[in-house]
Short mmCIF file of C-alpha atoms in Angstrom, two decimals:
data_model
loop_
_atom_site.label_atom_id
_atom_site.label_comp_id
_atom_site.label_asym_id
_atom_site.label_seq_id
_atom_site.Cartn_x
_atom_site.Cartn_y
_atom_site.Cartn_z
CA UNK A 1 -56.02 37.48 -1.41
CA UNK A 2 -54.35 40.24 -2.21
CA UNK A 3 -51.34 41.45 -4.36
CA UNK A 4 -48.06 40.03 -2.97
CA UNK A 5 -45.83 43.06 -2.36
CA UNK A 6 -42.77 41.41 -1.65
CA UNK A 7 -40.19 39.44 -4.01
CA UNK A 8 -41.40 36.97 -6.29
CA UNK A 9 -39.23 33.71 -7.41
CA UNK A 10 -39.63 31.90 -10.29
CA UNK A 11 -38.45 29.39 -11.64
CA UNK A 12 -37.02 28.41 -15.78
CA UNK A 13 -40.42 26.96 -16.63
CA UNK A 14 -42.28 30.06 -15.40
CA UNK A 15 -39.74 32.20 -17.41
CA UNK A 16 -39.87 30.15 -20.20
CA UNK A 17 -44.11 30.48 -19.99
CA UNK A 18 -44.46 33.79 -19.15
CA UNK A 19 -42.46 34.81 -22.33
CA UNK A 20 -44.18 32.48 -24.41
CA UNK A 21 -47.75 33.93 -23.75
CA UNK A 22 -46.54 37.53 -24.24
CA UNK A 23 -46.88 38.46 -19.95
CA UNK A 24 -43.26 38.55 -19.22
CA UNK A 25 -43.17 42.02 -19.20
CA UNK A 26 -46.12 42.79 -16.69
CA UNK A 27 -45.03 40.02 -14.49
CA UNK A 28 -41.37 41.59 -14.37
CA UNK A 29 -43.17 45.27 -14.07
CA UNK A 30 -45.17 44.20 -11.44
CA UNK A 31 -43.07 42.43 -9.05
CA UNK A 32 -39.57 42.39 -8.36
CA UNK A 33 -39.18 39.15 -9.55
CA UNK A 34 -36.03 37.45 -8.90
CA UNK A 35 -34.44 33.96 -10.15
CA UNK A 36 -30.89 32.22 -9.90
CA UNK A 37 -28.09 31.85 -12.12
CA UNK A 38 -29.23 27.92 -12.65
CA UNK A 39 -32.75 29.13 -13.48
CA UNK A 40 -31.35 31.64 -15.91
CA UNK A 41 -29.04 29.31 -17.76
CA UNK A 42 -31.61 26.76 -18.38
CA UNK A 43 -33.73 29.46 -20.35
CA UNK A 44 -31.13 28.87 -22.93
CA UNK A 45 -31.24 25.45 -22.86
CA UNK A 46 -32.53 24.18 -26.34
CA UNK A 47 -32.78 27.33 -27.73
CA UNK A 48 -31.39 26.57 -31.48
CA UNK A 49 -35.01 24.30 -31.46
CA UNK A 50 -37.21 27.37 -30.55
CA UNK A 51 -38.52 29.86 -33.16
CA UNK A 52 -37.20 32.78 -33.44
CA UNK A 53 -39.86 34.74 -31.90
CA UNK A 54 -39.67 32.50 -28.83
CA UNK A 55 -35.88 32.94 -27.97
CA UNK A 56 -35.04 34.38 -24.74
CA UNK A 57 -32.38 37.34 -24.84
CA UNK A 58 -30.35 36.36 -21.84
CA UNK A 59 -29.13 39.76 -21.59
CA UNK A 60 -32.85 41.24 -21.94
CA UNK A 61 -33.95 38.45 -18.83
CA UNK A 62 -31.42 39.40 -16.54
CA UNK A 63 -32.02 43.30 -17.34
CA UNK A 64 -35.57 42.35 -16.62
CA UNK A 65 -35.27 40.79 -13.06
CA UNK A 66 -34.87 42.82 -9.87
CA UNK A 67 -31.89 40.16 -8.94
CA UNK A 68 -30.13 36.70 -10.61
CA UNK A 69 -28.77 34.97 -7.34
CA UNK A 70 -25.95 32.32 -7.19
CA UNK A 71 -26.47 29.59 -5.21
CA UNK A 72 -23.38 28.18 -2.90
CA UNK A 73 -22.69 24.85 -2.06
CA UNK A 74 -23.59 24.52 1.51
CA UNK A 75 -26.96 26.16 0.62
CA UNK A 76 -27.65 23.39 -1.73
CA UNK A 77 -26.48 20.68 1.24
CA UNK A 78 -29.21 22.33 3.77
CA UNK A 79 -32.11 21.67 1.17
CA UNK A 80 -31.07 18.20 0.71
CA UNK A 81 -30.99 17.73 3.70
CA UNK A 82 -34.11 19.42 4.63
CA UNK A 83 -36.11 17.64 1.71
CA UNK A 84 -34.48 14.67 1.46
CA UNK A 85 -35.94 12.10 -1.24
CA UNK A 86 -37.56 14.79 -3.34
CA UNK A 87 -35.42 14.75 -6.87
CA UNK A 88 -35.54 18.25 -7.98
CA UNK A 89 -34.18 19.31 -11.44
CA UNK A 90 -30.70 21.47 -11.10
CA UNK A 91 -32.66 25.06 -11.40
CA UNK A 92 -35.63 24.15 -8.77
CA UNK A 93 -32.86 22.48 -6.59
CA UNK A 94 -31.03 26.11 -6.81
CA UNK A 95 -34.43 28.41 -6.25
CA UNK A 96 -35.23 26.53 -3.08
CA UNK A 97 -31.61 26.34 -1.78
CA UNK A 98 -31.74 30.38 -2.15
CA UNK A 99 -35.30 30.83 -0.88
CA UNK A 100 -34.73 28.90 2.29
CA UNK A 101 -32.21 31.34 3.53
CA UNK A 102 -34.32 33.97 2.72
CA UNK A 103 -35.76 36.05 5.76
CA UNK A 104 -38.10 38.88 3.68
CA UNK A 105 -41.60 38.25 2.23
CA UNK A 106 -41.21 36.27 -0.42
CA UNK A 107 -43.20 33.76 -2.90
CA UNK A 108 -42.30 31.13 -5.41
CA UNK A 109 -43.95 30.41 -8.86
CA UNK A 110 -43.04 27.52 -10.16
CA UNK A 111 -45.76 24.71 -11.34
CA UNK A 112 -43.64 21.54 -11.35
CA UNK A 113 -44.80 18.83 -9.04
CA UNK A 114 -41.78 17.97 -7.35
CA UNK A 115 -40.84 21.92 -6.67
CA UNK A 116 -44.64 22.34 -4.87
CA UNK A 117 -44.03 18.63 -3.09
CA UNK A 118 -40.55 20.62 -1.49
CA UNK A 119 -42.38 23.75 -0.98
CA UNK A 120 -45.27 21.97 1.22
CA UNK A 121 -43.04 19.13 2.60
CA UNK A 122 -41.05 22.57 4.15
CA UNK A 123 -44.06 24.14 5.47
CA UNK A 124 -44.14 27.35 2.83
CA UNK A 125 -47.49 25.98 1.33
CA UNK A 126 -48.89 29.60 1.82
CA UNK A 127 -45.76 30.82 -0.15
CA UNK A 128 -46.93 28.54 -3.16
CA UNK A 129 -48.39 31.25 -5.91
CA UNK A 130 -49.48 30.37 -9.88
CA UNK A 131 -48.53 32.39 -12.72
CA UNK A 132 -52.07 33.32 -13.62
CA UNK A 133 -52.60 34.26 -10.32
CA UNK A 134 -49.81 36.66 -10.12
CA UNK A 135 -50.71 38.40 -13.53
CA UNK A 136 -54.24 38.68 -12.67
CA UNK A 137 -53.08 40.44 -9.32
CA UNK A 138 -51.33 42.74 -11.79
CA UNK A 139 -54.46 43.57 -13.96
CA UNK A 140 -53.78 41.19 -17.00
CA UNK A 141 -54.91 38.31 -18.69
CA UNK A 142 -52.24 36.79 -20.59
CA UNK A 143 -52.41 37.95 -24.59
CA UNK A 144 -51.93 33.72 -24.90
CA UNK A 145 -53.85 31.17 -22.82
CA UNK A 146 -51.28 30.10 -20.06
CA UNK A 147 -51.19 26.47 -20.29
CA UNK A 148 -52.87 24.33 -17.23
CA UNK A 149 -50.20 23.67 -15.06
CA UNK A 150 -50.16 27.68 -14.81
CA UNK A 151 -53.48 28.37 -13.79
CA UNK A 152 -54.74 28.88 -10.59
CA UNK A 153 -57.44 25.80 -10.32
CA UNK A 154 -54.42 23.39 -11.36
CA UNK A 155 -52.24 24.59 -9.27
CA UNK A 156 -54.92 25.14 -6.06
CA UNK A 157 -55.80 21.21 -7.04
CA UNK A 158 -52.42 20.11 -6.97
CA UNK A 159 -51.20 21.60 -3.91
CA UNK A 160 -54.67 20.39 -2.36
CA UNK A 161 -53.28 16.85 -3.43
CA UNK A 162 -49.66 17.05 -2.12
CA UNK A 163 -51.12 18.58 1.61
CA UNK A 164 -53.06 15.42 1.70
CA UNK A 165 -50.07 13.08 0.80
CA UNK A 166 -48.18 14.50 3.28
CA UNK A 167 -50.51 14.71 5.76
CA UNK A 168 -51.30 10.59 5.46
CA UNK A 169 -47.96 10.12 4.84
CA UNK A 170 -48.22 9.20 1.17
CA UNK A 171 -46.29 10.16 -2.16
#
């Protein structure tokens, strides 16, 4: 496949993952990546328990992303609407909101269950990327291992999974 040229969303936990294996900068200097203001707040969440060297600057993140969007109300109606039954946690629930009125190319990292059970329930399964498979697309293999729900088998498996659920009509 190759590189995705368009906007890139992601989500706290691929924030929080990316800076933890020392590949937030290529992802961010390879993509315009762009999050929203739930997704952004949430990296902060629990910080006092992180090392030091694991903190996010909050001002150095949103310097970092090509755009931090806010979310309105109505936005967040349509996708519960839309994916009714599907609990999503409050920044996921905000990244889909905003991606659904989106009308460029766009993808969306973000390896939590629920998030990928929305994203093929709503027909973008092709719009479903991993965070491995982003930063190999940008030439780099992450200083740290990524951990598995980051990688690109995981995440090919799990999606695999969810297409079938839906497709029998399963959870």
């Amino acid at each position: 496949m190759p590189r995705h040229r368009g906007t890139v969303l992601v989500d706290t936990n691929v924030i929080l993952e990316a800076y933890r294996s020392g590949s937030w900068l290529a992802l961010a200097g390879g993509y315009d990546v762009e999050t929203v203001e739930a997704c952004v707040t949430e990296t902060q969440t629990g910080f006092q328990r992180r090392r030091p060297e694991r903190q996010i600057d909050v001002a150095g993140l949103r310097e970092s992303l090509a755009a931090v969007h806010g979310v309105a109300r109505l936005d967040r109606a349509r996708l519960a609407v839309r994916a009714g039954g599907i609990f999503l946690d409050e920044g996921e629930a905000a990244l889909w909101a905003h991606a659904l009125g989106r009308h460029d190319d766009w993808v969306l990292c973000g390896p939590d269950k629920a998030s990928l059970r929305c994203g093929v329930t709503l027909g973008f399964r092709q719009r479903l990327v991993s965070l491995e498979g982003l930063l190999e697309d940008v030439g780099l293999r992450a200083p740290i291992d990524l951990r598995e729900a980051y990688g690109k088998h995981w995440h090919e498996r799990t999606v695999g999974e969810l297409l079938l659920a839906e497709k029998n009509g399963t959870d």
